[in-house]
Amino acid sequence: MPLRFVHVSDIHLLDLAGVRPWHYFNKRITGRVNLALKRRREHDERIFDAVLEHGLRLGADRLVVTGDLTNLSLPSEFAHARARLSAAGLPVTVIPGNHDTYTRGAVKQRLFERHFAEFMIGERDDDTEFPFVQRHGAVALVGVSTGIASLPLFATGRVGVDQLARLDGMLARLGDDGLVRIVLIHHPPVAGVSKPRHDLLDLGAFGEVIARRGAELILHGHEHRCVDSSLAGPTGPVPVHGVASGTSCSSRPGRQASFSFYEVDRDLIHRERYTWNGTAFDRVH
Ligand SMILES: [Fe+2]
C-alpha cells in the first residue's frame, strides 16, 4: 500500500489565552511586536481547515507538518495546536520549527516534545527524541529537529553533531532495508535558499550525511514559499521540496497558502501541489 500524505508547514496557530505581559520577557517582546503588526493579519487558521478538508478528499492517510505550528512557543499555543492536530481526522507526524523553540525556557521545558509526543512516536537510536523514524509500509519518515532558541531577530536552526551521527546510521540502515527514506526538516538544508539570519547553521554537515547515505526525498518549510531544490546523494541528486505556509492569507504570487499531496511507494514518488486562491485550493502542478 502506498503512503498518501499531505505536507503542510508553518501554520503558526495563535492562542494568547491566559498570557500575561511578563511572559513576553526578552525575545518575546520583539516577537510580540512582529506578531501584532504582521502575523495576525498574515495567517488565518481557517485555511488550515481547508487543507485538511481537501487532503481528506484526496484520500490522504497522514498529515505531515514540518514545524512552526506556534508563534511564540507559549504553552497556550502548544495546547491549541495539539487540539487542532488531534481533531485533524487523520494521523499526524510533526517536527519542530524555530517558532516552536522560540525561547530557552521553551526548549528547557521541552514544551514541543511534551505536547506533541503522540505525533512523534517511532523508532529511535536512544532515548533522545530526534531523529525519529516512522515506518509506513515501504516508506520511512525520518523526523529531524533544527530547533534552537536563537537570538532576537534571528531564525536560525541547527541539527547538531549528535543528531547528525544518529541520522547517518539511521539512513544507512533504512537504505539497507530498501525503504523509501523521506527526511523531514524545518529549515531548508540547501545553501542560498534562506537568507543568513534564517539559515540552517550546519547545512554543510547535513549535506555531507545525505551525500554519504542518501535519501529519496527531503521535505522542509520555514521560507513561507514553495521552493524545489536538491542535494547531492551517493547515486544522484536527492530532491528537496519546500512548501509555503499552510495558513498564509497572502495573495502575492509565491506567498499564497499551499500544501503538497504525496503518494509514495517503492519506486514511486508522486506529488501534487495545491495553492490557495482566496476561497479554495487549486491544483497548480
Ligand atoms: Fe521557521
XYZ file of N, CA and C and ligand atoms in Angstrom:
856
model
N 0.850 -1.211 0.000
C 0.000 0.000 0.000
C 0.881 1.255 0.000
N 0.633 2.182 -0.930
C 1.396 3.440 -0.900
C 1.008 4.284 0.316
N 1.895 5.181 0.708
C 1.565 6.168 1.734
C 1.100 7.429 1.010
N -0.079 7.910 1.386
C -0.606 9.146 0.788
C -0.683 10.179 1.899
N 0.089 11.229 1.750
C 0.073 12.201 2.843
C 0.067 13.639 2.342
N -0.445 14.487 3.211
C -0.424 15.933 2.984
C 0.795 16.499 3.702
N 1.587 17.293 2.989
C 2.698 18.026 3.616
C 2.278 19.488 3.747
N 2.272 19.945 5.009
C 1.925 21.335 5.287
C 2.965 21.857 6.265
N 3.136 23.165 6.324
C 4.170 23.707 7.205
C 3.810 25.108 7.673
N 4.495 25.551 8.722
C 4.408 26.958 9.158
C 2.966 27.436 9.297
N 2.179 26.673 10.038
C 0.757 27.028 10.158
C 0.545 28.110 11.227
N 1.501 28.303 12.128
C 1.500 29.439 13.068
C 0.139 29.647 13.733
N -0.339 28.609 14.382
C -1.623 28.719 15.075
C -1.438 29.597 16.308
N -2.361 30.504 16.508
C -2.200 31.519 17.551
C -3.217 31.312 18.663
N -2.732 31.327 19.887
C -3.651 31.339 21.022
C -2.958 32.054 22.174
N -3.418 33.238 22.483
C -2.781 34.039 23.532
C -3.579 33.992 24.833
N -4.526 33.072 24.920
C -5.375 32.987 26.112
C -4.538 32.787 27.363
N -4.833 33.552 28.369
C -4.182 33.359 29.658
C -2.752 33.845 29.714
N -2.311 34.568 28.682
C -0.919 35.008 28.657
C -0.795 36.376 29.325
N 0.147 36.470 30.228
C 0.359 37.740 30.918
C 1.589 38.431 30.344
N 1.666 39.767 30.487
C 2.754 40.516 29.827
C 4.145 39.984 30.129
N 4.411 39.529 31.361
C 5.782 39.119 31.661
C 6.204 37.845 30.934
N 5.259 37.161 30.343
C 5.636 36.013 29.523
C 6.373 36.429 28.255
N 6.268 37.725 27.930
C 6.927 38.209 26.716
C 8.324 38.713 26.987
N 8.795 38.459 28.194
C 10.133 38.889 28.569
C 11.150 38.466 27.516
N 12.163 39.317 27.323
C 13.250 39.065 26.362
C 12.767 38.994 24.916
N 13.091 37.887 24.269
C 12.860 37.794 22.834
C 11.380 37.929 22.465
N 10.539 37.549 23.381
C 9.120 37.582 23.049
C 8.605 39.001 22.841
N 9.339 40.001 23.342
C 8.919 41.379 23.086
C 8.973 41.645 21.585
N 10.106 41.310 20.970
C 10.211 41.524 19.525
C 9.219 40.629 18.789
N 9.093 39.430 19.255
C 8.151 38.507 18.622
C 6.729 39.018 18.709
N 6.399 39.588 19.851
C 5.033 40.056 20.041
C 4.728 41.258 19.147
N 5.713 42.160 19.048
C 5.532 43.316 18.173
C 5.331 42.831 16.738
N 6.187 41.936 16.328
C 6.090 41.366 14.984
C 4.720 40.716 14.790
N 4.333 39.977 15.802
C 3.045 39.274 15.746
C 1.897 40.256 15.608
N 1.919 41.286 16.467
C 0.830 42.253 16.471
C 0.741 42.979 15.143
N 1.892 43.333 14.602
C 1.907 44.136 13.388
C 1.641 43.322 12.132
N 2.145 42.138 12.095
C 2.149 41.379 10.841
C 1.398 40.066 10.902
N 1.849 39.218 11.825
C 1.436 37.824 11.770
C -0.074 37.631 11.914
N -0.674 38.456 12.755
C -2.106 38.344 12.960
C -2.883 38.487 11.658
N -2.364 39.386 10.794
C -3.041 39.615 9.522
C -2.590 38.632 8.458
N -1.460 37.986 8.692
C -0.860 37.166 7.639
C -1.345 35.718 7.619
N -1.888 35.257 8.749
C -2.286 33.851 8.827
C -3.734 33.722 9.274
N -4.406 32.751 8.682
C -5.800 32.503 9.031
C -5.960 30.991 9.187
N -6.232 30.560 10.407
C -6.239 29.104 10.608
C -7.442 28.417 9.978
N -8.385 29.197 9.475
C -9.476 28.567 8.719
C -8.939 27.948 7.417
N -7.828 28.502 6.921
C -7.214 27.903 5.714
C -6.648 26.523 6.050
N -6.199 26.346 7.286
C -5.740 25.015 7.716
C -6.907 24.015 7.674
N -8.100 24.473 8.055
C -9.283 23.598 7.935
C -9.485 23.174 6.479
N -9.294 24.132 5.574
C -9.482 23.830 4.148
C -8.415 22.842 3.659
N -7.184 22.956 4.198
C -6.123 21.987 3.848
C -6.574 20.584 4.242
N -7.061 20.464 5.479
C -7.465 19.145 5.979
C -8.623 18.584 5.162
N -9.596 19.440 4.910
C -10.774 19.008 4.150
C -10.365 18.529 2.762
N -9.516 19.317 2.096
C -9.076 18.974 0.741
C -8.215 17.703 0.756
N -7.328 17.628 1.747
C -6.451 16.460 1.855
C -7.247 15.176 2.066
N -8.255 15.243 2.900
C -9.094 14.056 3.140
C -9.842 13.664 1.870
N -10.293 14.660 1.123
C -10.982 14.381 -0.148
C -10.059 13.698 -1.146
N -8.759 14.055 -1.076
C -7.782 13.445 -1.993
C -7.406 12.029 -1.565
N -7.824 11.643 -0.362
C -7.530 10.293 0.114
C -6.279 10.198 0.960
N -5.861 11.318 1.544
C -4.659 11.293 2.394
C -4.895 10.395 3.600
N -3.830 9.651 3.961
C -3.948 8.849 5.182
C -2.993 9.335 6.261
N -2.357 10.485 6.046
C -1.490 11.070 7.077
C -1.276 12.549 6.779
N -1.067 13.309 7.853
C -0.716 14.728 7.753
C 0.698 14.894 8.288
N 1.560 15.535 7.510
C 2.947 15.768 7.921
C 3.162 17.280 8.049
N 3.554 17.726 9.244
C 3.739 19.163 9.491
C 5.215 19.409 9.812
N 5.886 20.202 8.953
C 7.324 20.416 9.152
C 7.598 21.716 9.928
N 6.982 21.852 11.088
C 7.377 22.865 12.047
C 6.707 24.214 11.947
N 6.981 25.038 12.973
C 6.344 26.340 13.168
C 4.830 26.195 13.255
N 4.418 25.359 14.196
C 2.985 25.229 14.485
C 2.520 26.390 15.357
N 3.483 26.975 16.113
C 3.155 28.071 17.027
C 3.857 29.352 16.552
N 3.729 30.402 17.352
C 4.401 31.660 17.046
C 5.478 31.983 18.066
N 5.083 31.900 19.350
C 5.957 32.342 20.437
C 6.299 31.212 21.410
N 5.988 29.976 21.036
C 6.243 28.822 21.922
C 5.547 28.969 23.270
N 4.363 29.543 23.261
C 3.604 29.686 24.505
C 2.872 28.387 24.814
N 2.764 28.009 26.085
C 2.000 26.803 26.423
C 0.586 26.826 25.837
N -0.051 28.003 25.827
C -1.416 28.086 25.279
C -1.422 27.782 23.785
N -0.385 28.195 23.086
C -0.304 27.906 21.646
C -0.088 26.409 21.399
N 0.786 25.794 22.207
C 1.012 24.352 22.055
C -0.275 23.575 22.329
N -0.995 23.993 23.367
C -2.244 23.289 23.707
C -3.253 23.433 22.569
N -3.339 24.633 22.026
C -4.270 24.885 20.919
C -3.873 24.057 19.691
N -2.581 24.074 19.341
C -2.118 23.327 18.170
C -2.359 21.828 18.351
N -2.101 21.354 19.561
C -2.305 19.933 19.824
C -3.782 19.546 19.663
N -4.670 20.419 20.140
C -6.110 20.153 19.991
C -6.493 20.129 18.515
N -5.927 21.059 17.738
C -6.257 21.106 16.310
C -5.751 19.850 15.586
N -4.547 19.414 15.932
C -3.990 18.223 15.279
C -4.746 16.967 15.694
N -5.127 16.906 16.964
C -5.864 15.731 17.442
C -7.207 15.604 16.736
N -7.752 16.744 16.281
C -9.061 16.738 15.607
C -8.909 16.755 14.087
N -7.693 16.481 13.601
C -7.435 16.614 12.156
C -8.183 15.580 11.321
N -8.543 14.454 11.924
C -9.274 13.437 11.182
C -8.364 12.442 10.492
N -7.066 12.543 10.708
C -6.113 11.564 10.176
C -4.847 11.605 11.030
N -4.053 10.532 11.007
C -2.849 10.509 11.835
C -1.878 11.623 11.434
N -1.097 12.068 12.408
C -0.251 13.245 12.202
C 1.199 12.921 12.560
N 2.131 13.485 11.775
C 3.564 13.465 12.101
C 4.034 14.914 12.173
N 4.747 15.277 13.241
C 5.252 16.656 13.341
C 6.726 16.675 13.712
N 7.392 17.741 13.281
C 8.734 18.085 13.774
C 8.698 19.568 14.165
N 9.636 20.030 15.009
C 9.600 21.434 15.426
C 10.253 22.386 14.429
N 9.820 23.650 14.481
C 10.477 24.744 13.763
C 11.015 25.746 14.762
N 11.637 26.790 14.255
C 12.249 27.773 15.153
C 11.229 28.474 16.045
N 10.005 28.639 15.571
C 8.995 29.274 16.423
C 8.493 28.342 17.529
N 8.768 27.052 17.398
C 8.364 26.091 18.434
C 9.454 25.900 19.485
N 10.603 26.537 19.251
C 11.706 26.530 20.226
C 12.171 27.978 20.376
N 11.199 28.851 20.564
C 11.425 30.294 20.437
C 12.273 30.863 21.569
N 12.167 30.271 22.733
C 12.929 30.781 23.884
C 13.669 29.618 24.551
N 14.694 29.996 25.314
C 15.440 28.960 26.031
C 14.531 28.232 27.015
N 13.582 28.967 27.588
C 12.655 28.349 28.536
C 11.823 27.252 27.880
N 11.328 27.548 26.675
C 10.501 26.560 25.959
C 11.318 25.318 25.624
N 12.595 25.534 25.270
C 13.471 24.405 24.948
C 13.746 23.593 26.212
N 14.077 24.311 27.293
C 14.425 23.648 28.548
C 13.247 22.842 29.099
N 12.064 23.409 28.971
C 10.873 22.701 29.463
C 10.374 21.651 28.475
N 11.002 21.562 27.325
C 10.645 20.589 26.285
C 9.156 20.665 25.950
N 8.678 21.897 25.766
C 7.243 22.097 25.525
C 6.782 21.389 24.252
N 7.583 21.482 23.197
C 7.194 20.833 21.943
C 7.082 19.318 22.144
N 8.128 18.722 22.711
C 8.156 17.266 22.888
C 7.019 16.813 23.798
N 6.746 17.602 24.837
C 5.703 17.193 25.783
C 4.310 17.270 25.158
N 4.069 18.288 24.344
C 2.726 18.441 23.766
C 2.486 17.531 22.563
N 3.546 17.242 21.806
C 3.350 16.541 20.535
C 3.948 15.135 20.520
N 4.231 14.590 21.693
C 4.858 13.258 21.763
C 4.098 12.230 20.932
N 2.775 12.280 20.978
C 1.981 11.255 20.277
C 2.137 11.332 18.756
N 2.612 12.492 18.258
C 2.782 12.652 16.808
C 4.222 12.365 16.370
N 5.043 11.954 17.335
C 6.446 11.652 17.016
C 6.815 10.242 17.468
N 5.825 9.399 17.660
C 6.094 8.027 18.079
C 6.793 7.303 16.938
N 7.877 6.619 17.265
C 8.611 5.906 16.232
C 9.848 5.263 16.827
N 10.705 4.754 15.946
C 11.952 4.131 16.404
C 12.986 5.227 16.654
N 13.821 4.990 17.654
C 14.917 5.924 17.957
C 16.160 5.119 18.293
N 17.317 5.759 18.151
C 18.559 5.069 18.496
C 18.760 5.004 20.002
N 18.252 6.016 20.710
C 18.377 6.025 22.171
C 17.167 6.793 22.696
N 17.247 7.320 23.909
C 16.045 7.968 24.428
C 15.950 9.458 24.083
N 16.822 9.939 23.190
C 16.650 11.309 22.694
C 15.539 11.305 21.643
N 14.918 12.463 21.470
C 13.727 12.494 20.606
C 14.034 12.416 19.113
N 15.172 12.976 18.711
C 15.425 13.158 17.283
C 16.777 12.571 16.877
N 16.843 12.065 15.651
C 15.729 11.870 14.726
C 14.864 10.685 15.182
N 13.600 10.714 14.794
C 12.746 9.540 14.984
C 12.405 8.983 13.607
N 12.079 7.716 13.578
C 11.740 7.048 12.317
C 10.363 6.423 12.448
N 9.498 6.730 11.498
C 8.189 6.068 11.431
C 8.144 5.276 10.135
N 7.909 3.980 10.263
C 7.806 3.132 9.066
C 6.342 2.968 8.696
N 6.048 3.271 7.435
C 4.693 3.111 6.905
C 4.819 2.309 5.619
N 4.660 0.994 5.708
C 4.854 0.150 4.539
C 6.279 0.286 4.028
N 6.417 0.677 2.764
C 7.746 0.792 2.151
C 8.392 2.142 2.421
N 7.710 2.994 3.197
C 8.172 4.376 3.401
C 8.646 4.577 4.835
N 9.776 5.277 4.986
C 10.248 5.664 6.324
C 10.268 7.182 6.413
N 9.499 7.727 7.352
C 9.560 9.167 7.629
C 10.597 9.373 8.722
N 11.580 10.212 8.444
C 12.669 10.454 9.393
C 12.555 11.903 9.880
N 12.204 12.090 11.134
C 11.949 13.426 11.681
C 13.182 14.003 12.354
N 13.692 15.104 11.805
C 14.899 15.773 12.317
C 14.481 17.078 12.991
N 15.159 17.443 14.055
C 14.912 18.739 14.698
C 16.037 19.712 14.396
N 15.654 20.934 14.039
C 16.630 22.025 13.887
C 16.368 23.094 14.938
N 15.522 22.758 15.901
C 15.042 23.750 16.859
C 16.090 24.159 17.876
N 16.476 25.420 17.822
C 17.322 26.010 18.856
C 16.724 27.375 19.176
N 16.940 27.853 20.388
C 16.480 29.200 20.722
C 17.519 30.177 20.193
N 17.177 30.912 19.118
C 18.169 31.820 18.544
C 17.972 33.236 19.080
N 18.910 34.108 18.774
C 18.876 35.485 19.275
C 17.706 36.241 18.652
N 17.269 37.343 19.304
C 16.178 38.134 18.730
C 16.470 38.518 17.281
N 15.458 38.455 16.457
C 15.524 38.788 15.030
C 16.288 37.752 14.200
N 16.726 36.682 14.834
C 17.330 35.577 14.097
C 16.335 34.416 14.065
N 16.416 33.616 13.017
C 15.527 32.459 12.900
C 16.346 31.271 12.408
N 17.547 31.171 12.991
C 18.459 30.120 12.554
C 18.079 28.775 13.182
N 18.688 27.723 12.664
C 18.477 26.380 13.194
C 19.774 25.599 13.143
N 19.798 24.500 13.893
C 20.990 23.648 13.885
C 20.564 22.206 14.155
N 21.143 21.263 13.403
C 20.840 19.847 13.650
C 21.728 19.341 14.790
N 23.005 19.692 14.752
C 23.923 19.303 15.829
C 24.630 17.988 15.530
N 25.855 17.874 16.071
C 26.696 16.716 15.721
C 26.104 15.393 16.217
N 25.520 15.386 17.395
C 24.981 14.121 17.925
C 23.833 13.614 17.050
N 22.919 14.527 16.703
C 21.786 14.118 15.887
C 22.232 13.711 14.480
N 23.232 14.430 13.953
C 23.747 14.077 12.621
C 24.357 12.679 12.626
N 25.040 12.329 13.704
C 25.645 10.987 13.789
C 24.541 9.920 13.812
N 23.475 10.192 14.580
C 22.373 9.212 14.616
C 21.681 9.140 13.257
N 21.498 10.300 12.612
C 20.855 10.337 11.295
C 21.657 9.518 10.288
N 22.974 9.643 10.336
C 23.858 8.909 9.435
C 23.591 7.401 9.542
N 23.583 6.904 10.775
C 23.351 5.473 10.992
C 21.962 5.047 10.566
N 20.977 5.875 10.860
C 19.585 5.532 10.516
C 19.385 5.452 9.004
N 19.914 6.446 8.284
C 19.738 6.455 6.824
C 20.417 5.246 6.194
N 21.584 4.887 6.725
C 22.287 3.707 6.200
C 21.431 2.456 6.416
N 20.912 2.311 7.614
C 20.121 1.116 7.964
C 18.829 1.044 7.142
N 18.135 2.176 7.053
C 16.859 2.205 6.317
C 17.096 1.967 4.832
N 18.232 2.485 4.333
C 18.584 2.243 2.931
C 18.843 0.760 2.679
N 19.556 0.125 3.625
C 19.824 -1.317 3.509
C 18.524 -2.110 3.511
N 17.525 -1.598 4.248
C 16.223 -2.280 4.303
C 15.375 -2.004 3.061
N 15.874 -1.160 2.170
C 15.161 -0.893 0.913
C 13.967 0.028 1.060
N 13.954 0.828 2.127
C 12.811 1.722 2.342
C 12.976 3.036 1.576
N 11.870 3.647 1.246
C 11.873 4.984 0.657
C 12.036 5.967 1.810
N 13.205 6.603 1.872
C 13.548 7.451 3.030
C 13.160 8.904 2.766
N 12.221 9.404 3.569
C 11.791 10.805 3.453
C 12.222 11.525 4.724
N 13.145 12.482 4.569
C 13.669 13.220 5.721
C 12.856 14.505 5.889
N 12.373 14.729 7.109
C 11.596 15.927 7.432
C 12.483 16.870 8.237
N 12.608 18.102 7.786
C 13.480 19.070 8.460
C 12.871 20.451 8.240
N 12.801 21.264 9.286
C 12.114 22.556 9.140
C 12.869 23.529 8.234
N 14.160 23.714 8.500
C 14.948 24.685 7.730
C 15.374 24.100 6.375
N 15.382 24.905 5.326
C 15.907 24.417 4.051
C 17.367 23.996 4.224
N 17.720 22.776 3.832
C 19.101 22.320 4.035
C 20.002 22.604 2.845
N 19.579 23.515 1.975
C 20.327 23.805 0.752
C 20.830 25.249 0.807
N 22.113 25.441 0.556
C 22.727 26.777 0.629
C 22.039 27.746 -0.320
N 21.804 28.947 0.165
C 21.261 30.003 -0.682
C 19.746 30.102 -0.688
N 19.056 29.119 -0.129
C 17.583 29.171 -0.116
C 17.099 30.165 0.939
N 17.710 30.140 2.125
C 17.358 31.075 3.194
C 18.391 32.192 3.239
N 17.939 33.382 3.720
C 18.936 34.426 3.960
C 19.688 34.096 5.249
N 20.900 34.671 5.411
C 21.769 34.243 6.511
C 21.110 34.244 7.894
N 20.306 35.226 8.205
C 19.714 35.270 9.547
C 18.656 34.176 9.760
N 18.276 33.504 8.675
C 17.247 32.444 8.741
C 17.839 31.058 8.513
N 19.148 30.995 8.401
C 19.807 29.813 7.848
C 19.881 28.627 8.803
N 20.086 27.463 8.205
C 20.489 26.275 8.958
C 22.001 26.363 9.124
N 22.450 26.456 10.375
C 23.853 26.788 10.629
C 24.804 25.667 10.213
N 24.338 24.429 10.252
C 25.221 23.316 9.877
C 24.703 22.565 8.650
N 24.238 23.346 7.673
C 23.706 22.666 6.471
C 24.791 21.928 5.699
N 26.048 22.390 5.820
C 27.147 21.680 5.147
C 27.298 20.268 5.699
N 27.234 20.150 7.035
C 27.390 18.835 7.674
C 26.177 17.948 7.369
N 24.988 18.549 7.325
C 23.791 17.786 6.955
C 23.935 17.269 5.516
N 24.421 18.151 4.634
C 24.615 17.762 3.234
C 25.611 16.622 3.086
N 26.611 16.609 3.977
C 27.597 15.518 3.921
C 26.962 14.176 4.279
N 26.058 14.189 5.243
C 25.360 12.942 5.616
C 24.521 12.451 4.441
N 23.821 13.375 3.789
C 22.990 12.981 2.640
C 23.879 12.489 1.498
N 25.002 13.162 1.277
C 25.918 12.746 0.198
C 26.445 11.337 0.450
N 26.654 11.002 1.738
C 27.225 9.697 2.093
C 26.151 8.603 2.099
N 24.999 8.899 2.680
C 23.991 7.851 2.925
C 22.797 7.899 1.984
N 22.518 9.082 1.454
C 21.394 9.224 0.547
C 20.058 9.304 1.258
N 19.053 9.705 0.523
C 17.649 9.738 0.943
C 16.872 9.845 -0.360
N 15.611 9.520 -0.315
C 14.841 9.580 -1.560
C 14.139 10.938 -1.709
N 13.909 11.611 -0.583
C 13.199 12.899 -0.626
C 13.442 13.632 0.693
N 13.586 14.952 0.612
C 13.715 15.785 1.808
C 12.627 16.852 1.743
N 11.873 16.992 2.826
C 10.782 17.983 2.882
C 11.081 19.018 3.949
N 10.812 20.283 3.633
C 11.021 21.349 4.613
C 9.962 22.431 4.488
N 10.036 23.409 5.407
C 9.165 24.588 5.385
C 10.026 25.815 5.575
N 9.607 26.698 6.524
C 10.394 27.832 7.025
C 10.368 29.076 6.157
N 10.423 28.939 4.841
C 10.559 30.113 3.982
C 9.228 30.739 3.576
N 8.125 30.072 3.876
C 6.785 30.564 3.517
C 6.639 30.760 2.003
N 7.360 29.977 1.256
C 7.180 29.935 -0.189
C 7.552 28.534 -0.663
N 6.994 28.135 -1.783
C 7.308 26.812 -2.324
C 8.627 26.903 -3.077
N 9.529 25.999 -2.762
C 10.826 26.024 -3.439
C 11.327 24.596 -3.620
N 11.709 24.271 -4.845
C 12.265 22.950 -5.147
C 13.769 23.096 -5.386
N 14.533 22.248 -4.719
C 15.979 22.249 -4.929
C 16.457 20.802 -4.801
N 17.742 20.611 -4.603
C 18.248 19.248 -4.452
C 19.576 19.266 -3.708
N 19.927 18.120 -3.173
C 21.232 17.912 -2.551
C 21.884 16.721 -3.245
N 23.201 16.720 -3.278
C 23.901 15.597 -3.897
C 23.754 14.356 -3.017
N 23.422 13.236 -3.641
C 23.365 11.956 -2.945
C 24.401 11.021 -3.530
N 24.571 9.830 -2.964
C 25.613 8.914 -3.440
C 25.367 8.390 -4.853
N 24.106 8.371 -5.287
C 23.828 7.843 -6.630
C 23.155 8.870 -7.530
N 23.078 10.132 -7.082
C 22.428 11.177 -7.882
C 21.786 12.188 -6.972
N 21.159 13.222 -7.554
C 20.581 14.267 -6.713
C 19.387 13.777 -5.898
N 19.302 14.260 -4.677
C 18.160 13.962 -3.806
C 17.218 15.165 -3.860
N 15.959 14.983 -4.289
C 15.057 16.134 -4.371
C 14.744 16.720 -2.992
N 14.712 18.050 -2.929
C 14.396 18.769 -1.693
C 13.194 19.673 -1.999
N 12.072 19.430 -1.330
C 10.848 20.181 -1.607
C 10.462 21.018 -0.401
N 10.357 22.327 -0.586
C 9.866 23.198 0.474
C 8.457 23.657 0.136
N 7.619 23.742 1.163
C 6.239 24.166 0.938
C 5.997 25.488 1.663
N 5.121 26.319 1.083
C 4.785 27.613 1.696
C 3.946 27.394 2.959
N 3.657 28.458 3.669
C 2.824 28.368 4.871
C 1.438 27.817 4.528
N 0.930 26.969 5.394
C -0.393 26.380 5.180
C -1.541 27.263 5.621
N -1.238 28.460 6.164
C -2.323 29.349 6.621
C -2.139 30.782 6.119
N -1.251 30.986 5.157
C -0.971 32.349 4.691
C -2.190 32.974 4.018
N -2.467 34.239 4.374
C -3.576 34.966 3.731
C -3.102 35.705 2.484
N -1.825 35.676 2.226
C -1.268 36.484 1.137
C -1.830 36.063 -0.214
N -2.032 37.072 -1.077
C -2.415 36.771 -2.458
C -1.233 37.026 -3.395
N -0.088 37.401 -2.801
C 1.108 37.636 -3.620
C 1.578 36.332 -4.246
N 1.854 36.345 -5.548
C 2.313 35.113 -6.189
C 3.533 34.532 -5.469
N 3.474 33.265 -5.187
C 4.562 32.587 -4.494
C 4.417 32.589 -2.986
N 3.550 33.440 -2.444
C 3.408 33.544 -0.990
C 2.038 33.042 -0.514
N 1.196 32.576 -1.428
C -0.129 32.097 -1.011
C -0.001 30.801 -0.210
N -1.009 30.536 0.612
C -1.048 29.272 1.357
C -0.973 28.105 0.374
N -0.225 27.082 0.777
C -0.046 25.930 -0.108
C 0.047 24.655 0.708
N -0.244 23.548 0.060
C 0.101 22.253 0.623
C 0.454 21.325 -0.529
N 1.180 20.269 -0.202
C 1.512 19.265 -1.208
C 0.860 17.950 -0.817
N 0.441 17.207 -1.812
C -0.117 15.875 -1.595
C 0.823 14.873 -2.247
N 1.300 13.918 -1.462
C 2.257 12.926 -1.956
C 1.648 11.527 -1.938
N 1.983 10.794 -2.960
C 1.709 9.360 -2.978
C 3.071 8.685 -3.161
N 3.458 7.872 -2.179
C 4.812 7.316 -2.189
C 4.754 5.812 -1.964
N 5.499 5.112 -2.770
C 5.632 3.658 -2.623
C 7.012 3.293 -3.167
N 7.386 2.033 -3.054
C 8.639 1.608 -3.658
C 8.644 2.033 -5.128
N 9.667 2.743 -5.565
C 9.792 3.212 -6.949
C 8.723 4.212 -7.374
N 8.056 4.856 -6.424
C 7.047 5.857 -6.789
C 7.091 7.026 -5.812
N 7.342 8.225 -6.359
C 7.143 9.442 -5.561
C 6.367 10.402 -6.454
N 5.079 10.571 -6.143
C 4.222 11.429 -6.948
C 3.772 12.597 -6.089
N 3.891 13.811 -6.630
C 3.476 14.995 -5.872
C 2.464 15.821 -6.648
N 1.471 16.304 -5.928
C 0.569 17.319 -6.470
C 0.666 18.526 -5.542
N 0.731 19.712 -6.094
C 0.851 20.919 -5.278
C -0.432 21.738 -5.400
N -0.933 22.218 -4.273
C -2.172 22.985 -4.238
C -1.929 24.354 -3.618
N -2.541 25.378 -4.192
C -2.349 26.756 -3.730
C -3.701 27.424 -3.497
N -3.763 28.233 -2.448
C -4.992 28.901 -2.024
C -5.311 30.081 -2.947
N -6.537 30.122 -3.464
C -6.902 31.218 -4.378
C -7.747 32.288 -3.687
N -7.838 32.219 -2.363
C -8.643 33.194 -1.622
C -9.908 32.572 -1.060
N -10.383 31.521 -1.719
C -11.582 30.832 -1.229
C -11.446 29.307 -1.238
N -10.520 28.801 -2.034
C -10.355 27.345 -2.130
C -8.947 27.039 -2.636
N -8.589 25.751 -2.577
C -7.276 25.338 -3.089
C -7.390 24.888 -4.534
N -6.490 25.400 -5.378
C -6.373 24.984 -6.772
C -5.143 24.120 -6.933
N -5.251 23.107 -7.751
C -4.052 22.326 -8.080
C -3.215 23.142 -9.061
N -1.941 23.362 -8.710
C -1.087 24.170 -9.599
C -0.121 23.308 -10.406
N 0.301 22.155 -9.882
C 1.048 21.181 -10.686
C 1.173 19.901 -9.900
Fe 10.556 28.809 10.548
